[in-house]
mmCIF file of C-alpha atoms in Angstrom:
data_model
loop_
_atom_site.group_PDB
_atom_site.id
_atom_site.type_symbol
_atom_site.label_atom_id
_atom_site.label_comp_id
_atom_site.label_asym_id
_atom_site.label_seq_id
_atom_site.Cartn_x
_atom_site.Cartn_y
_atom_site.Cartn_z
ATOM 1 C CA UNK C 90 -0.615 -16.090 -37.034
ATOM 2 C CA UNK C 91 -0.484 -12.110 -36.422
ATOM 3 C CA UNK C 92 -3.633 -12.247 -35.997
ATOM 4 C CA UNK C 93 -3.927 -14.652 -33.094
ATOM 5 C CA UNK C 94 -0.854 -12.692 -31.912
ATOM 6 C CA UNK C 95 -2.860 -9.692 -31.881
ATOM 7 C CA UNK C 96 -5.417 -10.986 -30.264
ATOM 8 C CA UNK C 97 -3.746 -12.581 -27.585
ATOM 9 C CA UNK C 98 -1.954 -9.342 -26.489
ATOM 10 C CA UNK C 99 -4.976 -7.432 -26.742
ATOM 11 C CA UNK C 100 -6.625 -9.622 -24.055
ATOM 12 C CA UNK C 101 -4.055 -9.020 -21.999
ATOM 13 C CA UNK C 102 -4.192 -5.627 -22.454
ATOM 14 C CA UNK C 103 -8.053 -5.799 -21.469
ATOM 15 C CA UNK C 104 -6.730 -8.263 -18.079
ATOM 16 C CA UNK C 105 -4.635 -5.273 -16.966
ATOM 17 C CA UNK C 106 -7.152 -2.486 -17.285
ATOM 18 C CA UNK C 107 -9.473 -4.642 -15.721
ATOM 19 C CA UNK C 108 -7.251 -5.373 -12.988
ATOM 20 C CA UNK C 109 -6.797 -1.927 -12.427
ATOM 21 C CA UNK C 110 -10.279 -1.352 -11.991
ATOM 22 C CA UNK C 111 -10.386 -3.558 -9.589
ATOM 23 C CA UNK C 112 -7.928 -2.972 -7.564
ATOM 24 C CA UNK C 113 -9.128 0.796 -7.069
ATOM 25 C CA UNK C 114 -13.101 -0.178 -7.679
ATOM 26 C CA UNK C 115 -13.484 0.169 -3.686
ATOM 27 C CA UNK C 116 -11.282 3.321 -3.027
ATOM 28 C CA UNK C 117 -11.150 5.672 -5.786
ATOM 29 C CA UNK C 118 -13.486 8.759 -5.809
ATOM 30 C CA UNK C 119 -16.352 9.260 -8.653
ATOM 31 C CA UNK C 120 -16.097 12.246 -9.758
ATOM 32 C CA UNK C 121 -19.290 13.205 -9.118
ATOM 33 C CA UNK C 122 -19.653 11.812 -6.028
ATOM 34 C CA UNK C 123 -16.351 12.880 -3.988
ATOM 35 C CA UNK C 124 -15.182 16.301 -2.731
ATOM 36 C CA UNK C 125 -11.969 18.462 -2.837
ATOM 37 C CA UNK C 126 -10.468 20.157 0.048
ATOM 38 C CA UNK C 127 -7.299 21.778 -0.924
ATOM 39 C CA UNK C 128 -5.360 19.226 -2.602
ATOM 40 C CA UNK C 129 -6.899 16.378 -0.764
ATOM 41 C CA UNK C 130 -9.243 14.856 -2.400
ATOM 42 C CA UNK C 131 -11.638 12.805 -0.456
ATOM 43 C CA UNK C 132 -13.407 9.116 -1.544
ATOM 44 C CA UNK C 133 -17.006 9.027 -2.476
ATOM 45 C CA UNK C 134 -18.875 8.480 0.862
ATOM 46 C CA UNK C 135 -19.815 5.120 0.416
ATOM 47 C CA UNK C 136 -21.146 3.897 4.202
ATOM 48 C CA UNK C 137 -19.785 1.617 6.402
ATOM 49 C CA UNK C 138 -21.851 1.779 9.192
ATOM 50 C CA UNK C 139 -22.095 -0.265 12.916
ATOM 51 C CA UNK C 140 -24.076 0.305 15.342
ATOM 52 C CA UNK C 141 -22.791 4.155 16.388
ATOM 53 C CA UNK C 142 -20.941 5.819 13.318
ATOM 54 C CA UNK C 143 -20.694 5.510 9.609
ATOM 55 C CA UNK C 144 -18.020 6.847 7.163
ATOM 56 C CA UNK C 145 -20.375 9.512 6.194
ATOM 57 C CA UNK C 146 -20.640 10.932 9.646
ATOM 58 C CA UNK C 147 -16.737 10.855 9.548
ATOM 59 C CA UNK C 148 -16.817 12.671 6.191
ATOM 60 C CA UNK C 149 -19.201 15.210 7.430
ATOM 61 C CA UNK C 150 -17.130 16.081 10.210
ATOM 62 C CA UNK C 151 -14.077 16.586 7.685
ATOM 63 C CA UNK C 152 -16.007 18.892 6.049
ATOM 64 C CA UNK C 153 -17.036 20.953 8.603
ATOM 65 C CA UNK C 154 -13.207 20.982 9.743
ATOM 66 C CA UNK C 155 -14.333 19.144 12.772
ATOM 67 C CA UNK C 156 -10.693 17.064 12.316
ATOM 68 C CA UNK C 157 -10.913 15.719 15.821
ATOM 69 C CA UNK C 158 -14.199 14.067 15.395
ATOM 70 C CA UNK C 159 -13.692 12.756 12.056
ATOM 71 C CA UNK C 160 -10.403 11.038 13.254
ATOM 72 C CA UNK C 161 -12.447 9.878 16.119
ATOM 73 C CA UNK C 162 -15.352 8.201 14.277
ATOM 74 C CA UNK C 163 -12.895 7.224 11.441
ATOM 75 C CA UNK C 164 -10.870 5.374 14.645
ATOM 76 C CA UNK C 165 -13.775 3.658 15.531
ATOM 77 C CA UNK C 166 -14.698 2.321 11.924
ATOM 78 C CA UNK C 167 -11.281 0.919 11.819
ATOM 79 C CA UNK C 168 -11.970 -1.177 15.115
ATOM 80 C CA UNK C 169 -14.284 -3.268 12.888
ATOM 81 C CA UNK C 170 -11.940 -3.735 10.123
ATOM 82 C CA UNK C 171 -9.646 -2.672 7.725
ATOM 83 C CA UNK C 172 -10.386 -0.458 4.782
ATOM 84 C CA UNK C 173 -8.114 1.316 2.489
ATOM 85 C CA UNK C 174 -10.577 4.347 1.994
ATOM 86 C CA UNK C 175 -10.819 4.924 5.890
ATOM 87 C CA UNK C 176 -6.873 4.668 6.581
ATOM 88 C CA UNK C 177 -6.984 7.288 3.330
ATOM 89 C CA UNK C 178 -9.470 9.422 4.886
ATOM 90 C CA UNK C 179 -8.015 9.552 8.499
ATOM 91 C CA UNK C 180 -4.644 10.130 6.986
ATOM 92 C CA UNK C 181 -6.156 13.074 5.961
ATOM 93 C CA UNK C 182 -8.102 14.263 8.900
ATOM 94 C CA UNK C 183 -4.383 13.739 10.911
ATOM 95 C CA UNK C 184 -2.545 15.634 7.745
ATOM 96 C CA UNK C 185 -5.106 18.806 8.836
ATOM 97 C CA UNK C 186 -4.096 18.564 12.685
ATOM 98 C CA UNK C 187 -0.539 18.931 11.407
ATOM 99 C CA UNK C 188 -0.102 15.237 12.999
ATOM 100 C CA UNK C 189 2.403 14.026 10.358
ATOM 101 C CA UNK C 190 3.512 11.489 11.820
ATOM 102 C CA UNK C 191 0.288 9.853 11.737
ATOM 103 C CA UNK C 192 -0.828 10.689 8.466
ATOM 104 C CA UNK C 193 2.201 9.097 7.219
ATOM 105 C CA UNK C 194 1.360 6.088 9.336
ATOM 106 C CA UNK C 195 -2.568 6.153 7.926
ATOM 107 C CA UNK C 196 -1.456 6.450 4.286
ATOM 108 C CA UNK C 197 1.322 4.048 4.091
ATOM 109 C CA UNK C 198 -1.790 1.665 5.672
ATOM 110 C CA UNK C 199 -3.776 2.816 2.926
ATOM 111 C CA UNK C 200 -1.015 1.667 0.231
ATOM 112 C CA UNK C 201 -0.297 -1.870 1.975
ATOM 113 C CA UNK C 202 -4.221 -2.253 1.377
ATOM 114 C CA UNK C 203 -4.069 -0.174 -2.093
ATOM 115 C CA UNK C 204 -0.818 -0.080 -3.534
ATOM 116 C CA UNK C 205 -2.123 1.004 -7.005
ATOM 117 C CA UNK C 206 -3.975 4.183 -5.866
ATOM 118 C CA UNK C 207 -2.503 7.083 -6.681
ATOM 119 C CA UNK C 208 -4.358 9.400 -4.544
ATOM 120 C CA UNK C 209 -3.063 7.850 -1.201
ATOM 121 C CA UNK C 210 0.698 7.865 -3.061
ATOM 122 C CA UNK C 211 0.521 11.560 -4.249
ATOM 123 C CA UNK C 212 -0.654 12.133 -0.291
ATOM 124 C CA UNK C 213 1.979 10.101 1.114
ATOM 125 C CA UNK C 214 4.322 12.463 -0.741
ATOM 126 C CA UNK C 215 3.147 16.037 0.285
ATOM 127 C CA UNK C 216 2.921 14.656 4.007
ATOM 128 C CA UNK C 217 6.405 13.181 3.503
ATOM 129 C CA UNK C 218 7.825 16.597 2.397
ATOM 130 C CA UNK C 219 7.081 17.960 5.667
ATOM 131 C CA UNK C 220 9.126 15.429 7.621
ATOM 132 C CA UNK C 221 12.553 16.751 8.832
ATOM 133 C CA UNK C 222 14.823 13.750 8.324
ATOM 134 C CA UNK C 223 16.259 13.407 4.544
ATOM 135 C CA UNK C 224 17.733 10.193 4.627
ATOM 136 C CA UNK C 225 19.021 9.121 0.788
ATOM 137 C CA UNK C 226 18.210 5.310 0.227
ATOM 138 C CA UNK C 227 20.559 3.096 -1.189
ATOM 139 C CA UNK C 228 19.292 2.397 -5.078
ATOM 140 C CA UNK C 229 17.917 -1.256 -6.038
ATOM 141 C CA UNK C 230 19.010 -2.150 -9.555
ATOM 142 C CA UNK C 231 16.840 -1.234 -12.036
ATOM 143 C CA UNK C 232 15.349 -4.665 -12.400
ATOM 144 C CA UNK C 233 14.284 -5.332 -8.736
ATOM 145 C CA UNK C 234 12.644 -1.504 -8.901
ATOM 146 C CA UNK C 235 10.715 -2.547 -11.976
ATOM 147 C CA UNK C 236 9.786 -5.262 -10.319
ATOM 148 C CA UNK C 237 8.458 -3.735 -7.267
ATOM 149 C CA UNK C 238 6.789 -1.412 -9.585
ATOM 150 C CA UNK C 239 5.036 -3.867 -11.314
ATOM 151 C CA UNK C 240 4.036 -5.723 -8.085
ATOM 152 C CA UNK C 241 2.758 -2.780 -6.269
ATOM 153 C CA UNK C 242 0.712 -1.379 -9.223
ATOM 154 C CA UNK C 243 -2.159 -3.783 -8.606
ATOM 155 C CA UNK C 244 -4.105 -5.102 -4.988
ATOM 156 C CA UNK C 245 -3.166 -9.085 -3.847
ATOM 157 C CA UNK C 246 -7.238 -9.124 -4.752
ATOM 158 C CA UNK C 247 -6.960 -8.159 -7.948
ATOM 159 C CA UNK C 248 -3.885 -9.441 -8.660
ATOM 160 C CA UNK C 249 -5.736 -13.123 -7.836
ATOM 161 C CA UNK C 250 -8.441 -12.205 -9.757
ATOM 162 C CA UNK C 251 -5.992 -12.022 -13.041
ATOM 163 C CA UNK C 252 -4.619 -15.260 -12.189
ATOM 164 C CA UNK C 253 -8.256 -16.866 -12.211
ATOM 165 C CA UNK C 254 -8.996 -15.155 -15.614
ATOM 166 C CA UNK C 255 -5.745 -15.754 -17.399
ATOM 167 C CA UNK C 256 -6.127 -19.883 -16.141
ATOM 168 C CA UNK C 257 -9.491 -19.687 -17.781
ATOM 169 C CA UNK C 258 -8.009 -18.318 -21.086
ATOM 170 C CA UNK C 259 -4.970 -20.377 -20.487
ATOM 171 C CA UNK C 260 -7.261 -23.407 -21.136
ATOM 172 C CA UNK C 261 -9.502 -21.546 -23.748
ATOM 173 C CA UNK C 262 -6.616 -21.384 -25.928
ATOM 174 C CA UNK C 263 -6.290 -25.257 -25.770
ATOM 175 C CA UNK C 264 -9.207 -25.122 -27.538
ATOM 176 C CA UNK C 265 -7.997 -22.947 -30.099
ATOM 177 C CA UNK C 266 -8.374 -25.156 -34.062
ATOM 178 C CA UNK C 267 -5.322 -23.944 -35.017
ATOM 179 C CA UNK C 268 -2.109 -25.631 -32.727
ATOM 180 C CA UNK C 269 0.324 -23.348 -33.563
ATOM 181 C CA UNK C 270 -1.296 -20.614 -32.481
ATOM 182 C CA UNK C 271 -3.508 -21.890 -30.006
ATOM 183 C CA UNK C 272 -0.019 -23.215 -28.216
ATOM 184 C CA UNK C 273 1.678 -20.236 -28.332
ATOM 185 C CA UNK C 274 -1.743 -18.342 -27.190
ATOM 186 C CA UNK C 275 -1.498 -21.314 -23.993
ATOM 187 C CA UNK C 276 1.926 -20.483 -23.326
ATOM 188 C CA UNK C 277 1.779 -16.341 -23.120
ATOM 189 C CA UNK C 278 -1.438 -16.855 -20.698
ATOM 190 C CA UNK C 279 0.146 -19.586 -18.318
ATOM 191 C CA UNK C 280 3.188 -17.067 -18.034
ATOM 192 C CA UNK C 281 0.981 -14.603 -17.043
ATOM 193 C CA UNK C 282 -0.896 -17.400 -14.275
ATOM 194 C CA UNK C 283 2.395 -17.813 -12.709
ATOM 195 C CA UNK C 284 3.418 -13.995 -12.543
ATOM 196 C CA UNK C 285 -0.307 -13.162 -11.079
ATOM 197 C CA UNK C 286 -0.272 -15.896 -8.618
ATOM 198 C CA UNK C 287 3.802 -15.029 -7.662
ATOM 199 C CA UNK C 288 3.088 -11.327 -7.351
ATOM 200 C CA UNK C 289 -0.143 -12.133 -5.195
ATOM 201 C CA UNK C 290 1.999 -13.646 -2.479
ATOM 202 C CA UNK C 291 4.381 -11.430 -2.551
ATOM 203 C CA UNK C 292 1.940 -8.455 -1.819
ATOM 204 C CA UNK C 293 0.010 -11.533 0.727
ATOM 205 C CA UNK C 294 3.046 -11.734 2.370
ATOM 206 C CA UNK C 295 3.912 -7.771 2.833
ATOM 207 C CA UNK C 296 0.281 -7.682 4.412
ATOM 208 C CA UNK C 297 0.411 -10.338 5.991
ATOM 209 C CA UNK C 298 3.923 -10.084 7.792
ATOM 210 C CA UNK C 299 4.315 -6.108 8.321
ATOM 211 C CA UNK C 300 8.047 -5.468 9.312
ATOM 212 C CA UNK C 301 7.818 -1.117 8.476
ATOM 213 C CA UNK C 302 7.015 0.819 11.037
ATOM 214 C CA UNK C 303 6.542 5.070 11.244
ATOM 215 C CA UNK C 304 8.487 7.034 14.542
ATOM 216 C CA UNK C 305 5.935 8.658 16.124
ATOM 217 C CA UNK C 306 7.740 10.300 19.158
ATOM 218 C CA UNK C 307 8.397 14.018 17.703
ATOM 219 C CA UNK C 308 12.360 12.767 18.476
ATOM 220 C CA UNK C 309 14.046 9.495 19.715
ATOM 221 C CA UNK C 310 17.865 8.815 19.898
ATOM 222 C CA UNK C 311 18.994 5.278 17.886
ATOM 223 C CA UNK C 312 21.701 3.400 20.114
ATOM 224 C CA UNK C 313 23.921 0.864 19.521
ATOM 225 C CA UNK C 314 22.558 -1.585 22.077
ATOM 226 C CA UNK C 315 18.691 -1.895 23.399
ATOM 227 C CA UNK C 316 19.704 0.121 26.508
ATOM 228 C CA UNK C 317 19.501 3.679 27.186
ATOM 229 C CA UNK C 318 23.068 3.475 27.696
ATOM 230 C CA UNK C 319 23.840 2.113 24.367
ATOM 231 C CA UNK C 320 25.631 4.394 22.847
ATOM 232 C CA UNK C 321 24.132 7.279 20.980
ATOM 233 C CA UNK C 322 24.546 6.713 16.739
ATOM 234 C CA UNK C 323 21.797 9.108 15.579
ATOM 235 C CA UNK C 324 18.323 10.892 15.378
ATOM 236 C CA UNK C 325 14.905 10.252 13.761
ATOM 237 C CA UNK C 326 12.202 12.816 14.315
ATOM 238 C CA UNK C 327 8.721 12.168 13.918
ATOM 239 C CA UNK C 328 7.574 10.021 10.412
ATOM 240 C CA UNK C 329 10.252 8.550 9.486
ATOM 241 C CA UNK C 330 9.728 5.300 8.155
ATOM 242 C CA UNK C 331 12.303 2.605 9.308
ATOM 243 C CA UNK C 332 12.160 -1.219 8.696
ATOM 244 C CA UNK C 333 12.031 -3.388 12.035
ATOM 245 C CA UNK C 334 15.168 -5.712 11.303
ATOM 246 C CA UNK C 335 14.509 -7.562 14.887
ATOM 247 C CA UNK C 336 11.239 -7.582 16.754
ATOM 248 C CA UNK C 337 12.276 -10.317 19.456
ATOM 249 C CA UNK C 338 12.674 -7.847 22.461
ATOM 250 C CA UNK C 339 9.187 -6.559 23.785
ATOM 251 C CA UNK C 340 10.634 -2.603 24.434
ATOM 252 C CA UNK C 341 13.033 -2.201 21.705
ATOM 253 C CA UNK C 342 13.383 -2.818 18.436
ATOM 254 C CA UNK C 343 16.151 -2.945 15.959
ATOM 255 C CA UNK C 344 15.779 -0.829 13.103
ATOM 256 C CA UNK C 345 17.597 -0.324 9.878
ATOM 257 C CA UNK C 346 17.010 2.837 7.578
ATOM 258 C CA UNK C 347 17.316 3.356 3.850
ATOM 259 C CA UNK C 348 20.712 3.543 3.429
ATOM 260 C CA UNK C 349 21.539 0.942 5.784
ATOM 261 C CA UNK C 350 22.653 2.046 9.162
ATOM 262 C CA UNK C 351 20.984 0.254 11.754
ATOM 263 C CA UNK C 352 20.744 0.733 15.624
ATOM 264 C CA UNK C 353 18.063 -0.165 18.472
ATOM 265 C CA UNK C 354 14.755 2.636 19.069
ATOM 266 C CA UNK C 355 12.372 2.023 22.099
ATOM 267 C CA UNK C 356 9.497 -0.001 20.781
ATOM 268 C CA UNK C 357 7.248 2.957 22.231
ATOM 269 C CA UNK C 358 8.659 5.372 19.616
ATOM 270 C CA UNK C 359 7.170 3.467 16.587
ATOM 271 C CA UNK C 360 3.866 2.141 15.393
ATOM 272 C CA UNK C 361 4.373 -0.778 13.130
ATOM 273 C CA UNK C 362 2.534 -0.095 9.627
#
């Protein structure tokens, strides 16, 4: 019986290590392969190329602090589709423009695609540091933050990738001679089927249905009504990151912060995330 134990939780040791390699299989940097500037550390240069420009043109460009014309080309990759590595990398070419604003925009991208990589996190930090608002959110209880936790340490891919794996085991264990062990073998991997597939839509839906958004105007004034003569509550300077509570009005948006307050921004000021 401890055996079978044992050998159950070491395969789903081996699911989450796997999963992890997954999820960061596409972005993170070979050592070998990638290249440090400062404490930025850049992805290895794998191409994605159309007809004009390829990530390794956009790399190039980083590298020979050409920042404009890596954000340019890395723009124009991004026109053909989304890619965790390029929002990472142009994060980083706006970071070096001291455009914080839109690094923070370009990295929090990164994570929605990403949320595992640790790279784009540890990024998202140092650029945050440089914002000027300080706004203390209110704390989650320390289940729904473990949760999160859990949710966001692997991508919705690889998180459906688990799912598939532990339903294949989940039946494997059927098999098992033994139908003590092979049912309690069936019942650890269909728990972990249901929390793959659950935490796959949650981080589908977060994709899917993006309600953050980043201020980009270097100031704008939140009012009480979507009117410039609302009045005045407070200011947000540049890369802040606010959560659109209603996005039914085309030119403003109501926003609530961290700690709660709300108030209307023009819709101008932000780019959703």
């Amino acid at each position: 019986m401890k055996k079978i134990i044992s050998l159950t939780l070491s395969c789903l040791m081996v699911l989450v290590v796997w999963g992890q390699d997954v999820a960061t299989e596409d972005t993170l940097a070979v050592a070998k392969d990638s290249v440090s500037i400062g404490s930025h550390t850049e992805f290895a240069a794998t191409k994605l190329s159309d007809d004009n420009v390829t990530k390794a043109q956009g790399d190039s460009a980083y590298m020979r602090n050409d920042y404009a014309s890596a954000i340019q080309i890395y723009e124009s990759l991004l026109t053909k589709g989304e890619a965790a590595e390029i929002y990472y990398n142009l994060g980083n070419s706006y970071y070096k423009t001291d455009d914080i604003a839109k690094a923070i925009l370009n990295y929090e991208r990164a994570l929605l695609l990403q949320p595992g990589n640790a790279d784009v996190r540890a990024n998202l930090e140092i650029a945050r540091s440089k914002t000027i608002d300080k706004v203390v959110s209110v704390p989650d209880i320390f289940f729904v933050t473990w949760t999160k936790s859990l949710i966001n340490c692997l991508s919705v891919d690889a998180w459906a990738k688990l799912g598939i794996v532990s339903f294949s085991l989940f039946f494997f264990s059927k098999q098992i001679v033994w139908k003590k062990s092979g049912f309690i073998a069936g019942i650890v991997f269909l728990i972990f089927v249901v929390l793959s597939n659950v935490f796959a839509s949650e981080q589908k839906t977060e994709l899917m249905n993006r309600n953050n958004a980043i201020i980009l105007s270097p100031s704008v004034t939140v009012r009480s009504t979507p009117s410039e003569s609302g009045t005045s509550l407070f200011v947000l300077h540049e890369g802040h990151k606010i959560e659109i509570k209603d996005n039914s009005m085309r030119e403003w948006k109501e926003i609530r912060l961290e700690d709660g307050k709300v108030g209307w921004v023009p819709a101008s000021a932000i780019e959703v995330i």
